[in-house]
Amino acid sequence: MMLGTVRRFGVSHALRATAPRSISARLATQLPKWQAPSTLSSLAATRSLHSSFPRLSAATAEAIVEETEPSKPALITEFSDLATDNLIHNKIIKNIVQPDRMNLKTMTEVQSLTLNEIVKGDDILAQAKTGTGKTLAFLVPTLQNILNDPSVDVSKVGRRSARTAPSEIRALIISPTRELAEQIAVEAKKVAFGTGLIVQTAVGGTQKRAGLAKIQQEGCHLLIGTPGRLKDILSDPWTGVSAPKLNTLILDEADRLLDQGFAPDVEEIQSLLPDPTKVDRQTLMFSATVPREVMQMVRQTLKPDFKHVNTVREDEVPTHHRVPQKLVYTRGLENSLPALLELAQNWQTRRANGEELRPFKAIAYFNSTAETKVSADAFNNIARTSEFRQSAMGNMRLLEINSRLTQALRTRSADNFRKAREGILFSSDVTARGMDFPDVTHVVQIGIPRDRETYIHRLGRTARAGKEGEGWLFMHRAESDVYRKRLGRLPLTLDTSLESADADLSQTFSNDTSVGKVVNKVTEGLAQCDGATKVKAYMGQLGTTTGNFNSKREAIQALNQMFTVGYNMQSLPELSPRLMQQMGLNRIDGVSMGDGSRQRREGGFSRGGDRGGDRGSRGGFSRGGDRGDRGGFSRGGDRGGFSRGGDRGERSGFSRGGDRGGFSRGGDRGSFTRGGDRGDRGDRSSRPRRSFDESFGDDSFRF
Ligand SMILES: Nc1ncnc2c1ncn2[C@@H]1O[C@H](COP(=O)(O)OP(=O)(O)OP(=O)(O)O)[C@@H](O)[C@H]1O
């Protein structure tokens, strides 16, 4: 790709960035200082304050034309106007605007502001709020640029059977998670429909061989994938997939891909692409958040004259103003699930009583995978009761998604939640970024997220594409110091409407009271979960909770209470001496030290075996427990209750194919984090890992 050249379907005159730039400069002189960023950002930021789904209005565009030199092109705001000067191919425009296709009319801010720049070939860093159409912002001009490339056989455009060799790959999109890669591919195929352009995916957890065969048979112009699988495919000469003519690289959720966890893979992928001094490469980065820490990496990756399109004002939290965000203090960690049930029930009951509310469709985010499982299991147990089925909650879909599920189950959960009218998705951070589930009314974050960016991206799963939504953060009172330090300024207001959040669950509740009804249901639901799942949830939270409280001791006490009172378990999980040492814990902190023999003996350890709490015969720790020499629960779990074995193939991606073996986790962060739940670093299989997190057998994280 030659910068600034006129392409076949390109503009008839060179498009320059002077138009928006000069506006930016002019506006900058008129705005108060804090509103005057140095890039294209000022214009967009000003607009976004006044619109629910940030778009540049026609009037604004006209004003822009007036303000700028008459010979320079105006920003285009309507998709249909992209036909002007053949800027975008008619087929692409039709795919976007036709009512029986995507049915979109007006471009969003980020789409308007980046389109010309991308078609022109500039490197871009684009920052825009969650749910404002960044995917189309990079897909439309990128697909157009492939069509514009004279070396792509455009005579086949419009013939669906057009075949290309794998080496025809012109653009690569890297996504941190498998689901997001698949979602982008679905969108790309819609945009490219009928153009002859071929879109393929390469994501971990799917059959590598089948994916390769598809690329080889059908060809590929645009490849979308997760870092691990892309790296494997491009580095392995036997795959026959290379990209010698590739000239566009896109990092979606760029800040995530540039953080320590993914950066080595992304760098390696770049090194496998053609030398940019020989084949000019345009690099595009998109995200809602661009924390300062990654700017250095951004600068190293983009050309020095890259454009920074920023639709988020510098003093602004990149969440939507129209999303009410509520903070609920819970008395104990065990109060979160009752509070979640109460929130859902209250909403559905109000709806059933005639209030005009959309059906309750929520994502509940947890900080460890094991918590998503125990919570989803408990709610599913509750949903089996006839009382629940006959209530306003009766039609709720209760789904679980995390990196420990097989990819087939992950995809099924995501698809079912997409289709669900009402329901709750119990999720780890695999869905926190980019996922576009329609009509999510509530995002509930349980426990403080690992960082501010995670909070923002999780919240961004609601109030997308101009819709309304609510954000809730449930946290233990003792987490408030860390909350303030870690998340900084956020527009949360305290909410005390959920009675069960503050109830003392060590008490007995009568079913005659509203709070009692909620609490008792959750207690029963949890009682039917198996003991091993609860132990895993405890272990998963060890890493997260100790990082969220002021002292480890306080955290362990809260966790122990959750385990005994909330989970109704009799005796605490035993931590191996090695794990305790690794965590810097001692008995005084309130943990139970041992070698797992009690768990083995008891086959789990439910207080109320009669209430179905323990399904000891199903294994739990009993099959593996702690093997002592291998380090606490984690290794025992590998072999039995924690069933890490099942995780191996699924998380390693390629290991299933037998070519690498072993499984990988994001140990390179030197933390509790396992790659899968922040993204699919687990797709990688080559990096040796043996980090703290392994001791937990879970995707929990540490700070
Ligand atoms: N111009 C538009 N008009 C109306 N809807 C749009 C437009 N562009 C995109 N959308 C829709 O808005 C939703 C959000 O878009 P998208 O997923 O690209 O957001 P995003 O900015 O990438 O969000 P995130 O930061 O969470 O990744 C999608 O359902 C998409 O189809």
XYZ file of C-alpha atoms and ligand atoms in Angstrom:
734
model
C 0.000 0.000 0.000
C 1.403 3.325 -1.000
C 0.456 6.155 1.236
C -1.614 8.884 -0.308
C -2.107 7.193 -3.646
C -5.446 7.124 -5.422
C -6.854 3.677 -5.480
C -9.356 2.046 -7.685
C -12.299 2.681 -5.413
C -10.570 5.435 -3.590
C -11.063 9.143 -3.501
C -10.458 11.060 -6.652
C -8.338 13.553 -4.814
C -5.947 12.990 -1.989
C -7.637 13.249 1.354
C -5.652 15.079 3.906
C -6.137 15.304 7.602
C -6.046 19.048 7.431
C -9.787 19.399 7.668
C -10.331 17.905 11.071
C -6.979 19.086 12.258
C -7.660 22.685 11.428
C -11.042 22.478 13.103
C -9.433 21.038 16.107
C -7.036 23.910 16.252
C -9.784 26.478 15.813
C -12.022 24.918 18.383
C -9.114 24.693 20.708
C -8.816 28.438 20.744
C -12.506 28.823 21.565
C -12.766 26.215 24.260
C -11.762 26.466 27.862
C -8.292 25.086 28.291
C -9.350 21.744 29.730
C -11.453 21.115 26.667
C -8.713 21.654 24.176
C -6.865 18.494 23.387
C -4.191 18.607 20.771
C -5.558 16.070 18.350
C -8.820 15.330 16.606
C -10.233 14.665 19.997
C -11.601 18.058 20.915
C -14.265 18.144 18.300
C -15.622 14.754 19.068
C -15.433 15.155 22.784
C -17.520 18.283 22.617
C -20.196 16.551 20.594
C -20.384 13.491 22.734
C -21.604 15.454 25.675
C -24.768 16.263 23.827
C -25.763 13.042 22.196
C -26.712 9.682 23.526
C -24.982 7.795 20.734
C -22.193 10.058 19.647
C -22.582 11.088 16.071
C -21.617 14.128 14.103
C -24.806 15.817 13.006
C -25.257 17.135 9.476
C -25.338 20.667 10.890
C -22.043 20.104 12.601
C -20.568 18.727 9.451
C -21.734 21.821 7.566
C -20.200 24.035 10.169
C -17.025 22.119 9.713
C -17.088 22.715 5.983
C -17.553 26.409 6.567
C -14.758 26.531 9.036
C -12.267 24.776 6.866
C -10.736 25.561 3.563
C -13.383 24.994 0.887
C -11.212 22.674 -1.165
C -10.840 20.189 1.658
C -13.340 17.367 2.030
C -15.896 17.514 4.813
C -16.297 14.800 7.355
C -18.881 12.391 6.116
C -21.593 11.534 8.578
C -24.039 9.400 6.590
C -23.036 5.964 5.381
C -24.900 6.574 2.132
C -22.656 9.568 1.419
C -19.632 7.299 1.365
C -20.480 6.644 -2.273
C -19.297 10.186 -3.039
C -16.108 10.040 -5.064
C -16.214 6.275 -4.785
C -14.762 6.553 -1.332
C -16.357 3.273 -0.306
C -17.531 0.525 -2.641
C -21.239 0.482 -3.333
C -21.600 -3.096 -2.212
C -20.147 -2.282 1.178
C -22.440 0.698 1.550
C -25.448 -1.395 0.599
C -24.495 -4.007 3.141
C -24.399 -1.333 5.818
C -27.495 0.675 4.990
C -29.994 -1.752 3.511
C -32.838 -2.461 5.918
C -32.574 -6.192 5.329
C -28.851 -6.084 6.062
C -27.173 -4.019 8.771
C -29.672 -1.193 8.498
C -27.411 1.606 9.725
C -27.668 5.178 8.547
C -25.588 7.677 10.440
C -21.987 7.123 11.328
C -20.826 7.446 14.888
C -18.195 9.985 15.821
C -15.341 7.564 15.838
C -16.445 6.209 12.478
C -16.655 9.675 10.911
C -13.379 10.806 12.352
C -11.279 7.821 11.378
C -12.640 6.781 8.009
C -10.747 9.210 5.783
C -7.588 8.821 7.779
C -7.656 5.056 7.464
C -8.484 5.061 3.768
C -5.615 7.496 3.327
C -3.263 5.016 4.958
C -2.397 6.771 8.190
C -1.503 4.944 11.355
C -4.196 5.611 13.920
C -4.707 5.299 17.617
C -8.450 5.687 18.146
C -10.040 6.008 21.540
C -13.816 6.079 21.839
C -16.259 5.003 24.505
C -17.448 1.429 24.699
C -20.282 0.505 22.380
C -19.799 3.389 19.953
C -19.057 1.385 16.826
C -15.285 1.079 16.795
C -15.505 -2.284 15.048
C -17.105 -0.844 11.934
C -14.787 2.141 12.181
C -11.826 -0.057 11.368
C -13.574 -2.715 9.281
C -15.152 -0.520 6.642
C -12.044 1.410 5.563
C -9.819 -1.644 5.943
C -11.973 -3.768 3.679
C -12.102 -0.849 1.288
C -8.337 -0.557 1.327
C -8.026 -4.197 0.355
C -10.368 -3.565 -2.545
C -8.308 -0.526 -3.447
C -5.118 -2.539 -3.586
C -4.292 -2.969 -7.268
C -2.548 -6.252 -6.548
C -5.775 -7.759 -5.239
C -7.704 -9.214 -8.134
C -10.695 -6.927 -8.092
C -12.120 -8.411 -11.274
C -13.517 -11.083 -9.012
C -15.225 -8.559 -6.806
C -18.842 -9.446 -6.455
C -18.308 -13.118 -7.222
C -18.699 -14.962 -4.015
C -16.615 -17.859 -5.171
C -13.494 -15.766 -5.626
C -10.483 -17.766 -4.527
C -7.211 -16.450 -3.339
C -4.083 -18.076 -2.109
C -3.446 -17.815 1.633
C -0.602 -15.466 0.845
C -3.188 -12.933 -0.285
C -3.803 -11.983 3.334
C -3.732 -8.202 3.318
C -4.990 -7.353 6.749
C -4.720 -8.939 10.157
C -6.878 -8.144 13.163
C -5.688 -9.261 16.575
C -8.232 -9.590 19.360
C -7.542 -10.530 22.981
C -10.336 -13.083 23.225
C -11.730 -15.802 21.043
C -15.310 -14.649 21.337
C -14.376 -11.145 20.304
C -12.411 -12.413 17.311
C -15.429 -14.433 16.219
C -17.717 -11.469 16.741
C -15.515 -9.188 14.641
C -15.435 -11.832 11.904
C -19.231 -12.001 11.837
C -19.373 -8.214 11.433
C -16.618 -8.256 8.785
C -18.433 -10.877 6.749
C -21.568 -8.751 6.818
C -19.675 -5.713 5.564
C -17.775 -7.679 2.912
C -20.782 -9.631 1.668
C -20.794 -9.846 -2.115
C -17.480 -8.058 -2.584
C -15.449 -11.200 -3.098
C -13.321 -10.430 -0.082
C -12.716 -13.406 2.124
C -12.661 -13.197 5.904
C -11.241 -16.010 8.028
C -10.626 -16.592 11.714
C -7.806 -18.234 13.630
C -8.717 -18.635 17.278
C -7.578 -20.959 19.998
C -9.850 -23.673 21.258
C -10.938 -24.563 17.747
C -9.524 -27.231 15.452
C -6.343 -25.822 14.074
C -6.234 -28.212 11.164
C -9.784 -27.517 10.051
C -9.184 -23.768 10.237
C -6.042 -24.089 8.155
C -7.768 -26.215 5.552
C -10.456 -23.565 5.248
C -7.913 -20.838 4.708
C -6.057 -22.942 2.169
C -9.176 -23.886 0.224
C -11.054 -20.615 0.309
C -8.221 -18.119 0.577
C -8.132 -15.182 2.923
C -7.908 -11.432 2.556
C -8.667 -10.520 6.142
C -7.566 -12.775 8.977
C -8.932 -12.241 12.482
C -7.590 -14.110 15.459
C -6.246 -14.381 18.966
C -2.528 -13.844 19.594
C -1.576 -17.414 20.396
C -3.200 -19.030 17.395
C -2.060 -16.326 15.009
C 1.477 -16.646 16.230
C 1.406 -20.396 15.827
C -0.037 -20.278 12.349
C 2.277 -17.597 11.059
C 5.420 -19.033 12.611
C 4.879 -22.582 11.443
C 6.057 -23.048 7.851
C 4.033 -26.250 7.594
C 0.752 -24.390 7.792
C 1.375 -22.857 4.388
C -0.093 -19.632 5.730
C 2.058 -16.574 5.425
C 1.307 -12.980 4.737
C 4.025 -11.566 2.474
C 1.753 -8.841 1.130
C 0.117 -7.909 4.367
C -0.108 -4.177 4.788
C -2.650 -3.576 7.529
C -2.378 -4.627 11.149
C -5.194 -3.857 13.563
C -5.048 -4.233 17.309
C -8.553 -4.209 18.732
C -8.564 -3.551 22.478
C -5.074 -2.279 21.842
C -4.183 -1.398 25.425
C -4.918 -4.947 26.454
C -2.829 -6.367 23.640
C 0.046 -4.101 24.536
C 0.110 -4.915 28.230
C 2.671 -7.307 29.604
C 0.502 -10.356 29.144
C 0.068 -10.150 25.404
C 2.830 -7.820 24.251
C 5.436 -10.541 23.623
C 3.046 -12.444 21.369
C 1.983 -9.315 19.545
C 5.606 -8.376 19.002
C 6.354 -11.824 17.703
C 3.417 -11.673 15.315
C 4.725 -8.365 14.019
C 8.120 -9.909 13.437
C 6.462 -12.591 11.316
C 4.862 -10.008 9.034
C 6.675 -8.510 6.066
C 9.447 -6.059 6.807
C 7.679 -2.681 6.989
C 10.553 -1.000 5.193
C 9.786 -3.194 2.202
C 6.008 -3.526 2.427
C 4.462 -0.424 3.863
C 2.320 -1.296 6.819
C -0.557 0.654 8.284
C -1.192 -0.062 11.937
C -4.487 0.776 13.605
C -5.178 0.623 17.312
C -8.634 0.913 18.826
C -9.817 0.869 22.410
C -12.065 2.658 24.860
C -9.164 2.981 27.273
C -5.589 3.951 26.642
C -3.856 4.163 29.996
C -0.652 6.144 30.189
C 1.412 3.042 30.845
C 0.851 1.715 27.344
C 1.563 4.955 25.473
C 5.222 4.080 25.251
C 4.320 0.811 23.530
C 1.862 2.617 21.293
C 4.579 4.996 20.149
C 6.977 2.157 19.510
C 4.416 0.307 17.419
C 2.922 3.116 15.336
C 4.670 5.344 12.825
C 5.943 8.548 14.359
C 3.325 10.664 12.568
C 0.391 8.539 13.708
C -2.939 10.241 14.377
C -4.577 10.052 17.721
C -8.330 10.234 17.338
C -9.778 10.626 20.762
C -13.486 11.057 21.341
C -13.096 10.885 25.107
C -12.248 14.146 26.792
C -9.194 13.985 28.955
C -10.989 14.859 32.165
C -13.733 12.377 31.441
C -14.218 8.791 32.553
C -14.775 6.864 29.324
C -18.138 5.535 30.399
C -21.446 6.859 29.256
C -23.027 9.642 31.222
C -26.375 8.055 30.789
C -25.330 4.880 32.681
C -26.279 5.242 36.326
C -23.567 3.526 38.325
C -24.391 2.321 41.805
C -22.242 1.147 44.629
C -23.589 -1.368 47.116
C -21.669 -2.172 50.276
C -22.272 -5.723 51.389
C -22.045 -6.824 54.990
C -20.035 -9.893 54.024
C -18.802 -11.524 50.836
C -21.673 -13.969 51.246
C -24.214 -11.205 50.724
C -23.410 -10.629 47.056
C -25.451 -13.460 45.599
C -28.593 -12.653 47.614
C -28.185 -9.010 46.564
C -27.913 -10.055 42.929
C -31.050 -12.171 43.182
C -32.889 -9.354 44.919
C -31.874 -6.863 42.232
C -33.158 -9.164 39.492
C -36.360 -10.026 41.320
C -37.179 -6.411 42.158
C -36.751 -5.406 38.547
C -38.784 -8.282 37.138
C -41.529 -7.762 39.691
C -41.775 -4.061 38.860
C -42.001 -5.039 35.217
C -44.683 -7.616 35.919
C -46.583 -4.904 37.782
C -46.754 -2.803 34.668
C -43.720 -0.548 34.848
C -42.202 0.123 31.488
C -38.922 -1.651 31.911
C -36.957 -3.768 29.504
C -36.555 -7.407 30.563
C -33.749 -7.890 33.068
C -30.698 -8.988 31.105
C -27.560 -8.784 33.185
C -23.944 -9.779 33.145
C -22.586 -10.539 36.600
C -18.800 -10.262 36.634
C -16.687 -12.203 39.108
C -12.969 -12.050 39.682
C -12.341 -15.766 39.430
C -13.736 -18.503 37.235
C -14.657 -20.724 40.142
C -16.957 -18.012 41.475
C -18.792 -17.839 38.179
C -19.401 -21.562 38.398
C -20.602 -21.730 41.971
C -22.840 -18.699 41.419
C -24.324 -19.993 38.178
C -24.858 -23.412 39.761
C -26.587 -21.878 42.778
C -28.900 -19.764 40.615
C -29.680 -22.718 38.380
C -30.590 -24.726 41.465
C -32.920 -21.938 42.542
C -34.430 -21.792 39.058
C -35.462 -25.429 39.270
C -37.992 -24.737 41.976
C -41.582 -24.393 40.862
C -41.913 -21.196 42.868
C -39.168 -19.598 40.789
C -40.487 -20.934 37.504
C -43.903 -19.504 38.199
C -42.577 -16.136 39.293
C -41.653 -13.083 37.248
C -38.191 -14.640 37.025
C -39.498 -17.760 35.313
C -38.157 -17.044 31.822
C -34.654 -16.051 32.815
C -31.771 -17.806 31.070
C -28.966 -18.469 33.553
C -25.682 -18.951 31.763
C -22.040 -19.255 32.637
C -18.942 -18.294 30.691
C -15.295 -18.488 31.611
C -12.047 -19.765 30.222
C -12.354 -23.121 31.919
C -15.264 -24.181 29.767
C -14.535 -25.851 26.470
C -14.643 -23.483 23.544
C -17.828 -25.152 22.336
C -19.517 -24.393 25.673
C -18.164 -20.854 25.718
C -19.540 -20.220 22.257
C -22.851 -21.769 23.178
C -23.180 -19.620 26.300
C -22.317 -16.471 24.374
C -24.784 -17.306 21.598
C -27.548 -18.191 24.041
C -27.025 -15.000 25.982
C -27.005 -12.986 22.779
C -30.381 -14.467 21.884
C -31.850 -14.368 25.393
C -34.543 -11.828 26.079
C -33.943 -11.973 29.827
C -31.311 -13.660 31.885
C -28.035 -13.473 33.743
C -24.636 -14.334 32.336
C -22.256 -15.313 35.132
C -18.989 -14.288 33.621
C -15.310 -13.929 34.214
C -13.413 -11.285 32.274
C -13.499 -13.256 29.035
C -16.495 -11.143 28.028
C -15.336 -7.888 29.593
C -13.992 -6.360 26.411
C -15.620 -5.831 23.084
C -18.478 -8.307 23.394
C -21.652 -6.900 21.932
C -24.546 -8.667 23.600
C -27.746 -6.892 22.651
C -30.001 -5.226 25.218
C -27.982 -5.801 28.360
C -29.805 -3.778 31.021
C -27.448 -4.345 33.962
C -23.776 -4.953 34.536
C -23.118 -6.133 38.072
C -19.501 -6.310 39.198
C -18.985 -8.445 42.263
C -15.848 -7.472 44.123
C -13.478 -4.765 42.968
C -12.149 -5.430 39.490
C -8.426 -5.745 38.926
C -8.069 -2.250 37.507
C -9.897 0.816 36.317
C -9.819 -0.301 32.685
C -11.521 -3.560 33.571
C -14.265 -1.639 35.386
C -14.835 0.552 32.341
C -14.851 -2.263 29.806
C -17.142 -4.475 31.884
C -19.542 -1.591 32.350
C -19.394 -1.026 28.616
C -21.337 -4.223 27.998
C -24.459 -2.223 28.745
C -25.753 1.019 27.249
C -24.385 0.188 23.824
C -25.404 1.736 20.549
C -27.451 4.448 22.213
C -29.377 2.196 24.596
C -29.850 2.671 28.321
C -28.285 0.537 31.033
C -27.214 0.411 34.661
C -23.949 -0.451 36.341
C -23.710 -1.926 39.859
C -20.647 -2.608 41.939
C -21.075 -4.868 44.979
C -18.254 -4.832 47.428
C -17.453 -5.599 51.016
C -17.164 -2.465 53.125
C -13.580 -3.332 53.951
C -12.661 -3.099 50.282
C -13.402 0.601 50.080
C -9.834 1.860 50.562
C -8.475 -0.332 47.829
C -11.462 0.548 45.666
C -10.616 4.233 45.864
C -6.941 3.697 45.230
C -7.358 1.312 42.388
C -10.331 2.676 40.502
C -9.882 6.389 41.104
C -12.654 8.811 40.342
C -15.809 7.132 39.097
C -19.373 8.437 38.990
C -20.808 5.877 41.403
C -23.594 6.683 43.831
C -24.229 4.729 46.989
C -27.318 2.523 46.863
C -28.912 1.028 49.949
C -32.068 -0.329 48.383
C -31.043 -3.990 48.477
C -31.982 -5.334 51.893
C -30.161 -8.612 51.522
C -26.868 -6.807 50.921
C -26.770 -5.811 54.568
C -28.469 -8.809 56.151
C -26.598 -10.841 58.740
C -26.629 -14.233 57.095
C -25.551 -16.072 60.208
C -29.116 -15.485 61.437
C -32.091 -17.607 60.515
C -34.607 -15.881 58.302
C -38.311 -16.444 58.064
C -39.729 -16.967 54.614
C -42.441 -14.498 55.567
C -40.092 -11.571 55.146
C -38.977 -10.298 51.767
C -35.328 -10.448 52.744
C -35.799 -13.929 54.171
C -37.280 -15.181 50.918
C -34.258 -14.013 48.968
C -31.643 -15.173 51.453
C -33.227 -18.584 51.966
C -33.443 -19.222 48.243
C -29.753 -18.488 47.786
C -28.841 -20.588 50.813
C -30.772 -23.519 49.370
C -29.297 -22.997 45.926
C -25.779 -22.955 47.306
C -26.438 -25.945 49.523
C -27.070 -28.033 46.433
C -23.761 -27.076 44.838
C -21.068 -29.639 45.250
C -18.368 -29.269 47.836
C -15.470 -29.268 45.407
C -16.949 -26.355 43.497
C -17.222 -24.383 46.700
C -13.663 -25.175 47.674
C -12.509 -24.022 44.277
C -14.472 -20.819 44.677
C -12.813 -20.249 48.053
C -9.390 -20.902 46.592
C -10.102 -18.737 43.602
C -10.994 -15.844 45.819
C -7.951 -16.207 48.030
C -5.829 -14.351 45.545
C -8.362 -11.697 44.675
C -9.727 -10.973 48.113
C -6.420 -10.679 49.871
C -5.502 -8.031 47.306
C -8.739 -6.128 47.808
C -8.699 -5.765 51.574
C -6.412 -3.649 53.685
C -5.016 -6.679 55.449
C -4.758 -10.322 54.527
C -6.154 -11.263 57.864
C -9.315 -9.268 57.343
C -9.704 -10.738 53.883
C -9.305 -14.317 55.091
C -11.847 -13.733 57.821
C -14.360 -12.449 55.301
C -13.627 -15.362 53.020
C -13.958 -17.889 55.819
C -17.290 -16.428 56.753
C -18.462 -16.645 53.184
C -17.418 -20.284 53.108
C -19.015 -21.352 56.363
C -22.042 -19.072 56.508
C -22.746 -18.406 52.830
C -21.678 -21.757 51.370
C -22.825 -23.626 54.466
C -19.598 -25.596 54.713
C -18.354 -27.059 57.941
C -14.616 -26.828 57.866
C -12.323 -24.566 55.973
C -10.239 -25.748 53.046
C -6.753 -26.723 54.097
C -3.956 -24.762 52.563
C -0.655 -26.496 52.076
C 2.333 -25.014 53.892
C 3.897 -24.252 50.548
C 0.925 -22.270 49.336
C 0.743 -20.409 52.599
C 4.365 -19.529 52.278
C 3.888 -18.369 48.728
C 1.031 -16.165 49.796
C 2.782 -14.886 52.847
C 0.037 -16.261 55.087
C 0.247 -17.874 58.480
C -2.207 -19.474 60.848
C -2.768 -16.240 62.587
C -4.443 -14.957 59.434
C -7.170 -17.493 60.013
C -6.399 -19.996 57.299
C -6.551 -23.686 57.842
C -3.230 -25.365 57.263
C -2.943 -28.987 56.334
C -2.050 -31.468 53.666
C -5.497 -32.001 52.284
C -5.938 -35.323 54.058
C -9.117 -34.122 55.711
C -10.631 -33.284 52.398
C -9.592 -36.639 51.078
C -11.079 -38.360 54.095
C -14.279 -36.441 53.947
C -14.485 -36.243 50.214
C -15.324 -32.601 50.507
C -16.679 -31.022 53.581
C -20.158 -29.789 53.611
C -21.752 -28.943 56.900
C -25.100 -30.013 55.658
C -24.590 -33.231 53.800
C -28.298 -33.715 54.280
C -28.905 -30.571 52.319
C -27.011 -31.878 49.405
C -24.066 -29.681 50.071
C -21.501 -32.307 49.519
C -21.331 -34.645 46.656
C -18.223 -36.172 48.047
C -18.381 -39.178 45.815
C -17.937 -36.925 42.848
C -14.392 -36.403 43.754
C -13.716 -32.912 44.877
C -10.454 -33.122 46.650
C -10.913 -36.704 47.480
C -9.364 -37.969 44.316
C -6.411 -35.755 44.287
C -6.395 -33.528 47.256
C -3.020 -32.250 47.957
C -0.134 -34.291 46.876
C 2.030 -32.553 49.338
C 5.162 -32.421 47.313
C 3.379 -30.751 44.471
C 2.215 -27.758 46.334
C -1.104 -27.529 47.962
C -4.485 -27.758 46.408
C -3.420 -26.727 43.055
C -1.610 -29.813 42.068
C -4.085 -32.045 43.738
C -6.697 -30.265 41.763
C -4.826 -31.029 38.605
C -5.409 -34.593 39.225
C -8.835 -34.764 40.580
C -11.291 -32.354 42.029
C -9.815 -29.336 40.379
C -9.661 -31.178 37.118
C -7.005 -29.135 35.501
C -6.498 -31.912 33.041
C -9.739 -31.052 31.336
C -8.529 -27.552 30.998
C -5.377 -28.376 29.205
C -6.476 -29.050 25.706
C -9.050 -26.315 25.734
C -6.786 -23.601 26.983
C -3.750 -24.487 25.077
C -5.449 -24.247 21.767
C -2.816 -25.944 19.736
C -1.902 -28.514 22.265
C -4.925 -30.458 21.252
C -3.511 -30.968 17.867
C -0.711 -32.699 19.609
C 1.920 -30.516 18.076
C 2.948 -28.765 21.184
C 1.434 -30.321 24.195
C 0.997 -28.858 27.578
C -1.065 -25.885 28.375
C -0.177 -22.334 28.801
C -1.245 -19.657 31.132
C -0.311 -16.097 31.441
C 2.283 -16.594 34.057
C 4.383 -13.883 32.569
C 2.588 -11.304 34.595
C 4.064 -12.934 37.601
C 0.739 -12.860 39.276
C -2.272 -14.928 40.009
C -3.663 -14.145 36.652
C -4.279 -16.828 34.178
C -4.474 -15.583 30.692
C -7.757 -17.057 29.719
C -10.020 -14.844 31.672
C -8.541 -11.578 30.672
C -8.147 -12.762 27.196
C -6.974 -15.835 25.481
C -3.345 -15.845 26.328
C -3.948 -19.471 27.114
C -3.941 -20.049 23.378
C -0.215 -19.870 23.562
C 1.425 -23.088 24.318
C 5.090 -22.398 24.136
C 5.843 -20.282 27.141
C 6.910 -22.174 30.225
C 4.868 -21.163 33.163
C 5.044 -21.923 36.785
C 3.803 -19.003 38.692
C 1.925 -18.216 41.782
C -1.384 -18.578 40.121
C -0.908 -22.239 39.524
C -1.163 -22.816 43.183
C -4.782 -21.807 43.034
C -6.037 -23.861 40.220
C -8.058 -20.905 39.201
C -8.119 -17.768 37.145
C -7.996 -15.449 40.042
C -5.721 -12.475 40.042
C -3.436 -10.576 42.321
C -2.162 -7.078 42.519
N -23.312 3.939 12.967
C -23.973 3.128 13.773
N -25.277 3.360 14.064
C -25.948 2.526 14.903
N -25.419 1.427 15.482
C -24.133 1.169 15.228
C -23.336 1.995 14.363
N -22.111 1.475 14.294
C -22.099 0.368 15.077
N -23.314 0.189 15.629
C -23.719 -0.872 16.567
O -23.272 -0.479 17.865
C -22.950 -1.636 18.641
C -21.595 -1.450 19.289
O -20.593 -1.434 18.297
P -19.140 -2.022 18.566
O -19.230 -3.386 19.132
O -18.342 -1.824 17.349
O -18.666 -1.023 19.715
P -17.208 -0.750 20.265
O -17.029 0.717 20.249
O -16.218 -1.578 19.534
O -17.353 -1.222 21.761
P -16.257 -1.853 22.762
O -15.398 -0.723 23.223
O -17.074 -2.425 23.833
O -15.489 -2.866 21.987
C -23.015 -2.810 17.687
O -24.232 -3.485 17.912
C -23.010 -2.194 16.322
O -23.706 -2.962 15.371
